[in-house]
Amino acid sequence: MIYGIIGDIHSNYDALTSVVNELKQEHVDKILCIGDIVGYAAEPARCIELVRELNCITVAGNHDYATVKKFPVEYFHVDARTAVLWTAEQLSEDYKHFLKNLPLVEELEGVTIVHASLNHPEFFDYITTVTDAQLCFDKLKTQVCFYGHTHVPLAIILDNRGSIHVDRGNVFDLNNVGKILVNVGSVGQPRDWDMRASCAIYDTDKKIATIKRVKYNINDAAGKVYLAGLPGVNALRLMEHVI
Ligand code: ZN
């Protein structure tokens, strides 16, 4: 089985379609979505529509739940909050119902997906310390968990001797690790100074997970953010890169 794993799409339809085309070329059997389909950018409905059309196995992100009042919008920075409130106005009841009913965690054969952390997934806490990672590993029943939330692709590895380390590469061999948390990065708003959309591919036979970066039309996506009257910073963030 080859999984494609996407997340933190954040209403960026241009990035999403480029990533989906790439995953089709990689012949993935099933797409998993680690949440935050909406927020920040201008095409929430089209993004939800495509995720549904592709039958992605999907969990909720904090922006998805905030849009349908299942997570307090007060926790959000003003630019994110403005987009959440705007998004709620754009979506039909059917799409809101879809977001509202997304689960926090999905456990498949050998693979778990969550947006932020398995430790109280409803709080959407960031994994920033070894203790955070350990708490997440404590809850992990499969070998691998794919997650997102920070928009920075990397892997946190628990080796067979019980020590934890971070791997910032883009190919992770699961044959030699105990457990692993793979952050797939963000489709729609990368925050690691690489403007290309990020996603992951996991080959369950070979037990290899790979981070993929995909070019997309950033100018089109940014232009739509301005046209919608959303905060300009939500467009500028798509262009953060190392010169
Ligand atoms: Zn996000």
Coordinates of C-alpha atoms and ligand atoms in Angstrom, one line a residue:
M1 CA 0.0 0.0 0.0
I2 CA 1.3 3.5 -0.9
Y3 CA -0.2 6.3 1.2
G4 CA 0.0 10.0 0.2
I5 CA -0.3 12.2 3.3
I6 CA -1.3 15.8 3.0
G7 CA -2.3 18.5 5.5
D8 CA -2.3 22.1 6.6
I9 CA -3.9 22.9 3.2
H10 CA -5.3 26.2 4.6
S11 CA -7.7 27.0 1.7
N12 CA -4.8 27.1 -0.8
Y13 CA -6.4 25.3 -3.8
D14 CA -3.6 26.0 -6.2
A15 CA -1.1 24.2 -3.9
L16 CA -3.6 21.4 -3.2
T17 CA -4.2 20.6 -6.9
S18 CA -0.5 20.6 -7.6
V19 CA 0.1 18.2 -4.7
V20 CA -2.7 15.9 -5.7
N21 CA -1.3 15.7 -9.3
E22 CA 2.1 14.8 -7.9
L23 CA 0.5 12.1 -5.7
K24 CA -1.3 10.7 -8.7
Q25 CA 2.0 10.4 -10.6
E26 CA 3.4 8.6 -7.6
H27 CA 0.5 6.1 -7.9
V28 CA -0.6 6.4 -4.3
D29 CA -3.4 4.0 -3.3
K30 CA -5.0 6.2 -0.6
I31 CA -4.7 9.8 0.6
L32 CA -4.7 10.6 4.3
C33 CA -5.3 14.2 5.4
I34 CA -4.0 15.4 8.7
G35 CA -6.4 18.4 8.9
D36 CA -6.5 22.2 8.6
I37 CA -8.2 22.0 5.2
V38 CA -9.3 25.6 5.8
G39 CA -8.0 28.9 7.2
Y40 CA -5.7 31.7 6.1
A41 CA -6.3 31.6 2.3
A42 CA -9.2 32.2 -0.1
E43 CA -10.6 28.9 -1.4
P44 CA -12.0 26.9 1.6
A45 CA -15.0 25.4 -0.2
R46 CA -13.0 24.1 -3.2
C47 CA -10.4 22.6 -0.9
I48 CA -13.1 20.7 1.1
E49 CA -14.8 19.6 -2.1
L50 CA -11.6 18.1 -3.5
V51 CA -10.6 16.4 -0.2
R52 CA -14.1 14.8 -0.1
E53 CA -14.0 13.9 -3.8
L54 CA -10.7 12.1 -3.3
N55 CA -12.2 10.1 -0.3
C56 CA -9.3 11.2 1.9
I57 CA -9.2 9.7 5.4
T58 CA -9.3 13.0 7.3
V59 CA -8.8 14.2 10.8
A60 CA -9.6 17.7 12.2
G61 CA -7.2 20.6 12.5
N62 CA -7.7 23.5 14.9
H63 CA -8.7 25.8 12.0
D64 CA -11.3 23.3 10.8
Y65 CA -12.9 23.1 14.3
A66 CA -12.6 26.9 15.0
T67 CA -14.5 27.5 11.7
V68 CA -17.5 25.5 13.1
K69 CA -17.0 26.8 16.7
K70 CA -15.6 23.5 18.1
F71 CA -12.4 25.2 19.1
P72 CA -12.1 28.8 20.6
V73 CA -11.1 31.3 18.0
E74 CA -9.7 33.5 20.8
Y75 CA -6.6 31.3 20.8
F76 CA -5.8 32.5 17.2
H77 CA -3.6 35.4 16.1
V78 CA -5.7 38.2 14.6
D79 CA -4.8 37.4 10.9
A80 CA -5.7 33.7 11.5
R81 CA -8.9 34.7 13.4
T82 CA -10.0 37.1 10.6
A83 CA -9.7 34.2 8.1
V84 CA -11.6 31.8 10.3
L85 CA -14.5 34.1 10.6
W86 CA -14.4 34.9 6.9
T87 CA -14.3 31.1 6.1
A88 CA -17.3 30.4 8.3
E89 CA -19.3 32.9 6.1
Q90 CA -18.2 31.2 2.8
L91 CA -19.2 27.6 3.7
S92 CA -22.6 25.9 3.2
E93 CA -24.2 24.0 6.1
D94 CA -23.2 20.8 4.3
Y95 CA -19.5 21.7 4.4
K96 CA -19.7 22.9 8.0
H97 CA -21.3 19.6 8.9
F98 CA -18.4 17.9 7.3
L99 CA -15.8 19.9 9.3
K100 CA -17.8 19.5 12.5
N101 CA -17.8 15.7 12.2
L102 CA -14.2 15.1 11.5
P103 CA -12.5 12.9 14.1
L104 CA -9.4 14.0 16.0
V105 CA -7.5 10.7 15.5
E106 CA -7.7 7.9 12.9
E107 CA -5.9 4.6 13.4
L108 CA -5.4 2.4 10.3
E109 CA -3.4 -0.7 9.9
G110 CA 0.1 0.2 11.2
V111 CA -0.5 4.0 10.7
T112 CA -2.0 6.7 12.9
I113 CA -2.9 10.2 11.9
V114 CA -3.5 13.3 14.0
H115 CA -3.2 17.0 13.5
A116 CA -1.1 18.2 16.4
S117 CA -0.4 15.6 19.1
L118 CA -1.9 12.3 20.3
N119 CA -1.6 13.7 23.8
H120 CA -5.0 15.4 24.3
P121 CA -5.5 15.9 20.5
E122 CA -8.4 18.2 21.3
F123 CA -6.0 20.9 22.7
F124 CA -3.9 21.1 19.5
D125 CA -0.7 21.5 21.5
Y126 CA 2.6 21.8 19.5
I127 CA 5.2 19.1 20.0
T128 CA 8.2 21.3 20.8
T129 CA 10.1 19.4 23.6
V130 CA 11.3 15.9 24.2
T131 CA 8.6 15.6 26.9
D132 CA 5.9 16.6 24.4
A133 CA 7.2 13.9 22.0
Q134 CA 7.4 11.3 24.7
L135 CA 3.7 12.0 25.7
C136 CA 2.7 11.5 22.1
F137 CA 4.7 8.3 21.8
D138 CA 3.1 7.0 25.0
K139 CA -0.3 7.2 23.2
L140 CA 0.9 5.8 19.9
K141 CA -0.3 2.2 19.3
T142 CA 1.1 1.9 15.8
Q143 CA 4.7 2.2 14.6
V144 CA 4.2 5.5 12.8
C145 CA 2.1 8.6 13.3
F146 CA 1.8 11.3 10.6
Y147 CA 0.9 14.7 11.9
G148 CA 1.4 18.4 11.0
H149 CA 0.4 21.7 12.7
T150 CA 3.8 23.3 12.8
H151 CA 4.1 23.5 9.0
V152 CA 7.7 22.3 9.2
P153 CA 8.4 18.8 7.8
L154 CA 10.6 16.6 10.0
A155 CA 10.6 13.3 11.9
I156 CA 10.9 12.5 15.6
I157 CA 12.3 9.1 16.2
L158 CA 12.1 6.9 19.3
D159 CA 14.9 4.4 18.8
N160 CA 14.9 0.8 20.1
R161 CA 16.9 1.9 23.2
G162 CA 14.2 4.4 24.2
S163 CA 16.0 7.6 23.2
I164 CA 14.4 10.4 21.1
H165 CA 16.0 12.4 18.3
V166 CA 14.9 14.6 15.5
D167 CA 15.7 13.9 11.8
R168 CA 15.3 16.9 9.5
G169 CA 16.0 14.9 6.3
N170 CA 13.4 13.8 3.8
V171 CA 13.6 10.0 3.7
F172 CA 12.8 8.0 6.8
D173 CA 13.5 4.3 6.9
L174 CA 11.1 2.7 9.4
N175 CA 12.9 -0.7 9.3
N176 CA 15.5 0.5 11.8
V177 CA 13.4 2.6 14.3
G178 CA 11.1 1.8 17.2
K179 CA 8.4 4.4 16.7
I180 CA 8.3 7.5 14.6
L181 CA 6.3 10.7 14.3
V182 CA 6.5 12.1 10.8
N183 CA 5.5 15.8 10.4
V184 CA 4.4 16.0 6.7
G185 CA 4.8 19.8 6.5
S186 CA 2.2 22.1 5.0
V187 CA 0.5 21.9 1.6
G188 CA -0.8 25.5 1.7
Q189 CA 1.5 27.5 3.9
P190 CA 5.0 26.1 4.4
R191 CA 7.0 27.7 7.3
D192 CA 10.4 26.3 6.7
W193 CA 11.7 28.9 4.3
D194 CA 10.9 26.6 1.3
M195 CA 7.9 28.0 -0.6
R196 CA 7.1 24.7 -2.3
A197 CA 4.1 22.8 -1.0
S198 CA 5.0 19.9 1.3
C199 CA 3.4 16.4 1.6
A200 CA 4.6 12.8 2.3
I201 CA 4.5 9.4 0.7
Y202 CA 4.6 6.2 2.8
D203 CA 5.3 2.8 1.2
T204 CA 4.0 0.2 3.8
D205 CA 5.9 -2.7 2.1
K206 CA 9.2 -1.0 2.0
K207 CA 8.5 0.8 5.2
I208 CA 10.0 4.0 3.8
A209 CA 8.4 7.5 4.4
T210 CA 9.4 10.3 2.1
I211 CA 8.8 14.1 2.3
K212 CA 8.0 15.5 -1.2
R213 CA 8.1 19.2 -2.2
V214 CA 5.9 20.4 -5.0
K215 CA 6.0 23.7 -7.0
Y216 CA 2.7 25.5 -7.5
N217 CA 1.5 28.8 -8.7
I218 CA 2.1 31.0 -5.6
N219 CA 1.2 34.2 -7.4
D220 CA -2.3 33.0 -8.2
A221 CA -2.9 31.8 -4.6
A222 CA -1.6 35.1 -3.2
G223 CA -3.6 37.1 -5.6
K224 CA -6.8 35.4 -4.5
V225 CA -6.0 36.2 -0.8
Y226 CA -5.8 39.9 -1.7
L227 CA -8.9 39.8 -3.9
A228 CA -11.0 38.2 -1.1
G229 CA -10.0 41.0 1.2
L230 CA -8.2 38.7 3.6
P231 CA -5.2 40.0 5.6
G232 CA -2.3 40.7 3.2
V233 CA 0.1 38.9 5.5
N234 CA -1.7 35.6 4.7
A235 CA -0.6 36.2 1.1
L236 CA 2.9 37.3 2.0
R237 CA 3.5 34.2 4.2
L238 CA 3.2 32.1 1.0
M239 CA 6.4 33.8 -0.3
E240 CA 8.7 33.3 2.7
H241 CA 11.9 31.7 1.4
V242 CA 15.6 31.7 1.9
I243 CA 17.2 34.0 -0.6
Ligands
ZN1 ZN -2.0 24.7 10.1

